[in-house]
Amino acid sequence: MHRSAPRLTRILACAAVPVMLVVAGCSSDSDGKTPDKGAAQSSSGTSKGAAPKDSTPSVAPAKYAELPEPCKAITVKTIDELVPKAKSKAGTPSTSTDTSARGGCSWNGLVDKGLKGSQYRWLDVSFLRYESVATLGSGEKRAQESQTKEIAKLKATEGAKNVRDSVASGVGDQTTTVAYTLRKTGEDFVYATTVARAGNVLVIVNYNGTGYAGADTPNDQKMMDGAVKATKDAVAAIATANK
């Protein structure tokens, strides 16, 4: 009984201490020391002060990574129809320092009808592929911006007459054709240029022609239809190149 007296005395003493102090005593470290408040704050601050996330805006990846071979993008059947007597059905490729980003090809031919005059036709196709860049936007957005600028430039062609435009549905994501007449080398040339967008790729097809030696000037609607036909081939070639 005498040995348990000191222990009982301590228990009674603890019971007599105010509640706040009891809680503090129970929450102390095993060595009886109260936890360092500064350390707790530091630990809390560490979780709140985690490294900031990258503030660079993210953009959707470009839809198409490849371009088709420009001179094979328009079918032989379409070339025969739009450019009869083409000097080369294989086409003439344009020079490009980066074929993954841009490329083009052209065809031209003259149908000589003797005393009835001659019909000249020119067709060319250009591809422009845009990558997604965080500071500039997605490839699709960049292609859209370029398309708007190209259409505006066509409508403002110096010396152009009878300018009109038409939207072609079902060709790529968005397609507009601009037609006009332009006097060159003493003849009236009819131009029809289609600016189409397929994802992050811009396709520009220019189809023009004239009649020589008294031959009729081409009908602008037929020229527009021809440009759209070639554009359909080009857009299909993009999808095929990326399979």
CSV table of C-alpha atoms in Angstrom, one decimal:
chain,number,residue,atom,x,y,z
A,1,MET,CA,0.0,0.0,0.0
A,2,HIS,CA,2.8,2.4,0.7
A,3,ARG,CA,4.4,1.8,-2.7
A,4,SER,CA,1.1,2.7,-4.5
A,5,ALA,CA,0.7,6.0,-2.6
A,6,PRO,CA,3.0,8.1,-4.8
A,7,ARG,CA,1.3,6.8,-8.0
A,8,LEU,CA,-2.2,7.7,-6.5
A,9,THR,CA,-0.9,11.1,-5.5
A,10,ARG,CA,0.1,11.8,-9.1
A,11,ILE,CA,-3.2,10.7,-10.5
A,12,LEU,CA,-5.1,12.9,-8.1
A,13,ALA,CA,-2.8,15.8,-9.0
A,14,CYS,CA,-3.5,15.3,-12.7
A,15,ALA,CA,-7.2,15.3,-12.1
A,16,ALA,CA,-7.0,18.6,-10.3
A,17,VAL,CA,-5.2,20.3,-13.3
A,18,PRO,CA,-7.5,22.4,-15.6
A,19,VAL,CA,-8.9,20.5,-18.6
A,20,MET,CA,-6.9,22.6,-21.1
A,21,LEU,CA,-3.7,21.5,-19.5
A,22,VAL,CA,-4.7,17.9,-19.4
A,23,VAL,CA,-5.4,17.9,-23.1
A,24,ALA,CA,-2.0,19.6,-23.7
A,25,GLY,CA,-0.4,17.0,-21.5
A,26,CYS,CA,-2.0,14.1,-23.4
A,27,SER,CA,-1.0,15.5,-26.8
A,28,SER,CA,2.7,16.0,-25.8
A,29,ASP,CA,5.5,13.9,-27.3
A,30,SER,CA,6.5,10.7,-25.5
A,31,ASP,CA,9.3,12.6,-24.0
A,32,GLY,CA,6.9,15.0,-22.5
A,33,LYS,CA,7.7,17.9,-24.9
A,34,THR,CA,5.0,19.8,-26.7
A,35,PRO,CA,5.1,19.5,-30.5
A,36,ASP,CA,6.8,22.4,-32.2
A,37,LYS,CA,4.1,24.7,-33.7
A,38,GLY,CA,6.6,26.0,-36.2
A,39,ALA,CA,7.3,22.6,-37.5
A,40,ALA,CA,3.6,21.9,-38.0
A,41,GLN,CA,3.2,25.1,-39.9
A,42,SER,CA,6.2,24.3,-42.0
A,43,SER,CA,4.8,20.9,-42.9
A,44,SER,CA,1.5,22.5,-43.8
A,45,GLY,CA,3.2,25.1,-45.9
A,46,THR,CA,5.1,22.5,-47.8
A,47,SER,CA,1.9,20.9,-49.1
A,48,LYS,CA,0.4,24.2,-50.0
A,49,GLY,CA,3.6,25.5,-51.6
A,50,ALA,CA,4.0,22.6,-54.1
A,51,ALA,CA,5.8,23.5,-57.3
A,52,PRO,CA,3.4,25.4,-59.6
A,53,LYS,CA,2.0,23.7,-62.6
A,54,ASP,CA,3.3,24.5,-66.1
A,55,SER,CA,1.5,27.7,-67.1
A,56,THR,CA,2.0,27.0,-70.9
A,57,PRO,CA,-1.4,26.5,-72.5
A,58,SER,CA,-1.9,23.1,-74.0
A,59,VAL,CA,-3.2,22.7,-77.6
A,60,ALA,CA,-4.8,19.8,-79.4
A,61,PRO,CA,-2.3,17.8,-81.5
A,62,ALA,CA,-2.4,18.3,-85.3
A,63,LYS,CA,-4.8,15.9,-87.0
A,64,TYR,CA,-2.6,15.1,-90.0
A,65,ALA,CA,1.1,14.4,-89.9
A,66,GLU,CA,1.7,13.7,-93.5
A,67,LEU,CA,1.0,15.3,-96.9
A,68,PRO,CA,0.3,13.3,-100.1
A,69,GLU,CA,2.6,13.5,-103.1
A,70,PRO,CA,1.2,16.6,-104.8
A,71,CYS,CA,1.5,15.3,-108.4
A,72,LYS,CA,-0.3,12.1,-107.4
A,73,ALA,CA,-3.0,13.9,-105.4
A,74,ILE,CA,-5.1,14.6,-108.5
A,75,THR,CA,-6.3,11.6,-110.4
A,76,VAL,CA,-5.4,11.0,-114.0
A,77,LYS,CA,-9.1,10.9,-114.8
A,78,THR,CA,-9.6,14.4,-113.4
A,79,ILE,CA,-6.5,15.7,-115.2
A,80,ASP,CA,-7.8,14.3,-118.5
A,81,GLU,CA,-11.1,16.1,-117.9
A,82,LEU,CA,-9.8,19.5,-116.7
A,83,VAL,CA,-6.6,19.8,-118.8
A,84,PRO,CA,-7.1,18.0,-122.1
A,85,LYS,CA,-3.9,17.5,-124.0
A,86,ALA,CA,-1.8,18.2,-120.9
A,87,LYS,CA,1.9,18.5,-121.7
A,88,SER,CA,2.6,16.0,-118.9
A,89,LYS,CA,-0.1,14.0,-117.1
A,90,ALA,CA,2.5,13.4,-114.4
A,91,GLY,CA,2.6,17.1,-113.6
A,92,THR,CA,5.4,19.5,-112.7
A,93,PRO,CA,6.2,19.5,-109.0
A,94,SER,CA,6.9,22.8,-107.2
A,95,THR,CA,10.1,23.3,-105.3
A,96,SER,CA,9.8,22.8,-101.5
A,97,THR,CA,12.5,22.8,-98.8
A,98,ASP,CA,10.1,21.0,-96.4
A,99,THR,CA,7.9,18.5,-98.2
A,100,SER,CA,6.2,17.6,-94.8
A,101,ALA,CA,4.9,21.1,-94.5
A,102,ARG,CA,4.2,22.2,-98.1
A,103,GLY,CA,4.2,21.0,-101.6
A,104,GLY,CA,2.5,21.6,-105.0
A,105,CYS,CA,2.1,20.5,-108.6
A,106,SER,CA,0.9,22.0,-111.8
A,107,TRP,CA,-0.5,20.9,-115.2
A,108,ASN,CA,-1.2,22.8,-118.4
A,109,GLY,CA,-2.3,22.1,-121.9
A,110,LEU,CA,-3.6,23.6,-125.2
A,111,VAL,CA,-6.3,22.1,-127.3
A,112,ASP,CA,-5.8,23.5,-130.9
A,113,LYS,CA,-9.1,23.5,-132.8
A,114,GLY,CA,-7.7,25.0,-136.0
A,115,LEU,CA,-9.9,27.7,-137.4
A,116,LYS,CA,-12.2,27.5,-134.4
A,117,GLY,CA,-9.4,28.7,-132.2
A,118,SER,CA,-7.7,27.0,-129.2
A,119,GLN,CA,-8.5,26.4,-125.6
A,120,TYR,CA,-5.8,26.7,-122.9
A,121,ARG,CA,-6.1,25.3,-119.4
A,122,TRP,CA,-3.9,25.5,-116.3
A,123,LEU,CA,-4.4,23.6,-113.1
A,124,ASP,CA,-2.3,23.6,-109.9
A,125,VAL,CA,-2.6,22.3,-106.4
A,126,SER,CA,-0.8,23.4,-103.3
A,127,PHE,CA,-0.8,21.9,-99.8
A,128,LEU,CA,0.1,23.7,-96.6
A,129,ARG,CA,0.3,21.7,-93.3
A,130,TYR,CA,0.2,23.5,-90.0
A,131,GLU,CA,1.6,22.0,-86.7
A,132,SER,CA,0.0,22.7,-83.3
A,133,VAL,CA,2.2,25.2,-81.4
A,134,ALA,CA,1.3,26.3,-77.9
A,135,THR,CA,2.2,29.9,-78.5
A,136,LEU,CA,0.3,30.1,-81.9
A,137,GLY,CA,-2.6,27.7,-81.4
A,138,SER,CA,-3.7,24.3,-82.8
A,139,GLY,CA,-2.8,23.3,-86.3
A,140,GLU,CA,-6.5,23.5,-87.2
A,141,LYS,CA,-6.8,27.0,-85.8
A,142,ARG,CA,-3.7,28.1,-87.7
A,143,ALA,CA,-5.1,26.6,-91.0
A,144,GLN,CA,-8.4,28.4,-90.5
A,145,GLU,CA,-6.6,31.7,-90.0
A,146,SER,CA,-4.5,31.1,-93.2
A,147,GLN,CA,-7.7,30.1,-95.1
A,148,THR,CA,-9.4,33.4,-94.2
A,149,LYS,CA,-6.4,35.4,-95.3
A,150,GLU,CA,-6.1,33.5,-98.7
A,151,ILE,CA,-9.8,34.1,-99.5
A,152,ALA,CA,-9.5,37.8,-98.7
A,153,LYS,CA,-6.4,38.1,-101.0
A,154,LEU,CA,-8.2,36.3,-103.9
A,155,LYS,CA,-11.2,38.7,-103.6
A,156,ALA,CA,-8.8,41.7,-103.7
A,157,THR,CA,-6.9,40.5,-106.8
A,158,GLU,CA,-5.8,43.6,-108.6
A,159,GLY,CA,-7.5,44.0,-112.0
A,160,ALA,CA,-10.0,41.2,-111.3
A,161,LYS,CA,-13.5,41.6,-112.7
A,162,ASN,CA,-16.8,39.8,-112.0
A,163,VAL,CA,-15.5,38.5,-108.7
A,164,ARG,CA,-17.8,36.1,-106.9
A,165,ASP,CA,-17.4,33.3,-104.4
A,166,SER,CA,-19.3,30.1,-103.5
A,167,VAL,CA,-19.1,27.7,-100.6
A,168,ALA,CA,-18.7,24.0,-101.6
A,169,SER,CA,-20.4,21.7,-99.1
A,170,GLY,CA,-19.1,18.3,-98.3
A,171,VAL,CA,-15.5,19.0,-99.4
A,172,GLY,CA,-13.1,18.9,-96.4
A,173,ASP,CA,-14.1,20.8,-93.3
A,174,GLN,CA,-14.6,24.1,-95.1
A,175,THR,CA,-14.3,25.1,-98.7
A,176,THR,CA,-14.7,28.3,-100.6
A,177,THR,CA,-14.2,29.0,-104.3
A,178,VAL,CA,-13.5,32.4,-105.7
A,179,ALA,CA,-13.9,33.1,-109.4
A,180,TYR,CA,-13.0,36.2,-111.4
A,181,THR,CA,-11.9,37.4,-114.9
A,182,LEU,CA,-8.5,38.8,-115.5
A,183,ARG,CA,-7.1,40.3,-118.6
A,184,LYS,CA,-3.7,38.8,-119.6
A,185,THR,CA,-1.7,38.8,-122.8
A,186,GLY,CA,-4.5,40.4,-124.6
A,187,GLU,CA,-7.0,37.7,-123.6
A,188,ASP,CA,-9.6,37.3,-120.8
A,189,PHE,CA,-8.6,34.5,-118.5
A,190,VAL,CA,-11.2,33.0,-116.2
A,191,TYR,CA,-9.9,32.0,-112.8
A,192,ALA,CA,-11.5,29.7,-110.2
A,193,THR,CA,-9.5,29.1,-107.1
A,194,THR,CA,-10.7,26.9,-104.3
A,195,VAL,CA,-9.3,27.3,-100.8
A,196,ALA,CA,-10.2,24.2,-98.7
A,197,ARG,CA,-9.3,23.1,-95.2
A,198,ALA,CA,-9.0,19.5,-94.1
A,199,GLY,CA,-8.1,19.5,-90.4
A,200,ASN,CA,-4.7,21.2,-90.1
A,201,VAL,CA,-4.1,21.1,-93.9
A,202,LEU,CA,-4.9,23.9,-96.3
A,203,VAL,CA,-5.5,22.9,-100.0
A,204,ILE,CA,-5.4,25.6,-102.7
A,205,VAL,CA,-6.5,24.6,-106.2
A,206,ASN,CA,-6.2,27.1,-109.0
A,207,TYR,CA,-7.9,26.3,-112.3
A,208,ASN,CA,-7.9,28.9,-115.1
A,209,GLY,CA,-8.1,29.1,-118.8
A,210,THR,CA,-8.9,31.2,-121.9
A,211,GLY,CA,-9.9,30.9,-125.5
A,212,TYR,CA,-7.4,31.9,-128.2
A,213,ALA,CA,-7.9,33.0,-131.8
A,214,GLY,CA,-11.6,33.6,-131.5
A,215,ALA,CA,-12.5,30.7,-129.3
A,216,ASP,CA,-15.1,31.2,-126.5
A,217,THR,CA,-14.0,32.4,-123.1
A,218,PRO,CA,-14.5,29.6,-120.5
A,219,ASN,CA,-17.7,29.7,-118.4
A,220,ASP,CA,-16.8,30.7,-114.9
A,221,GLN,CA,-19.3,28.2,-113.3
A,222,LYS,CA,-17.7,25.3,-115.2
A,223,MET,CA,-14.3,26.5,-114.0
A,224,MET,CA,-15.5,26.6,-110.4
A,225,ASP,CA,-16.9,23.2,-110.7
A,226,GLY,CA,-13.6,21.9,-112.1
A,227,ALA,CA,-11.7,23.5,-109.3
A,228,VAL,CA,-14.0,21.8,-106.7
A,229,LYS,CA,-13.6,18.4,-108.5
A,230,ALA,CA,-9.8,18.6,-108.2
A,231,THR,CA,-10.1,19.7,-104.6
A,232,LYS,CA,-12.1,16.6,-103.8
A,233,ASP,CA,-9.3,14.5,-105.1
A,234,ALA,CA,-6.7,16.4,-103.1
A,235,VAL,CA,-8.7,16.2,-99.8
A,236,ALA,CA,-9.2,12.4,-100.3
A,237,ALA,CA,-5.4,12.1,-100.9
A,238,ILE,CA,-4.7,13.7,-97.6
A,239,ALA,CA,-6.8,11.1,-95.7
A,240,THR,CA,-5.1,8.3,-97.7
A,241,ALA,CA,-1.6,9.6,-96.9
A,242,ASN,CA,-2.4,9.5,-93.2
A,243,LYS,CA,-3.9,6.0,-92.9
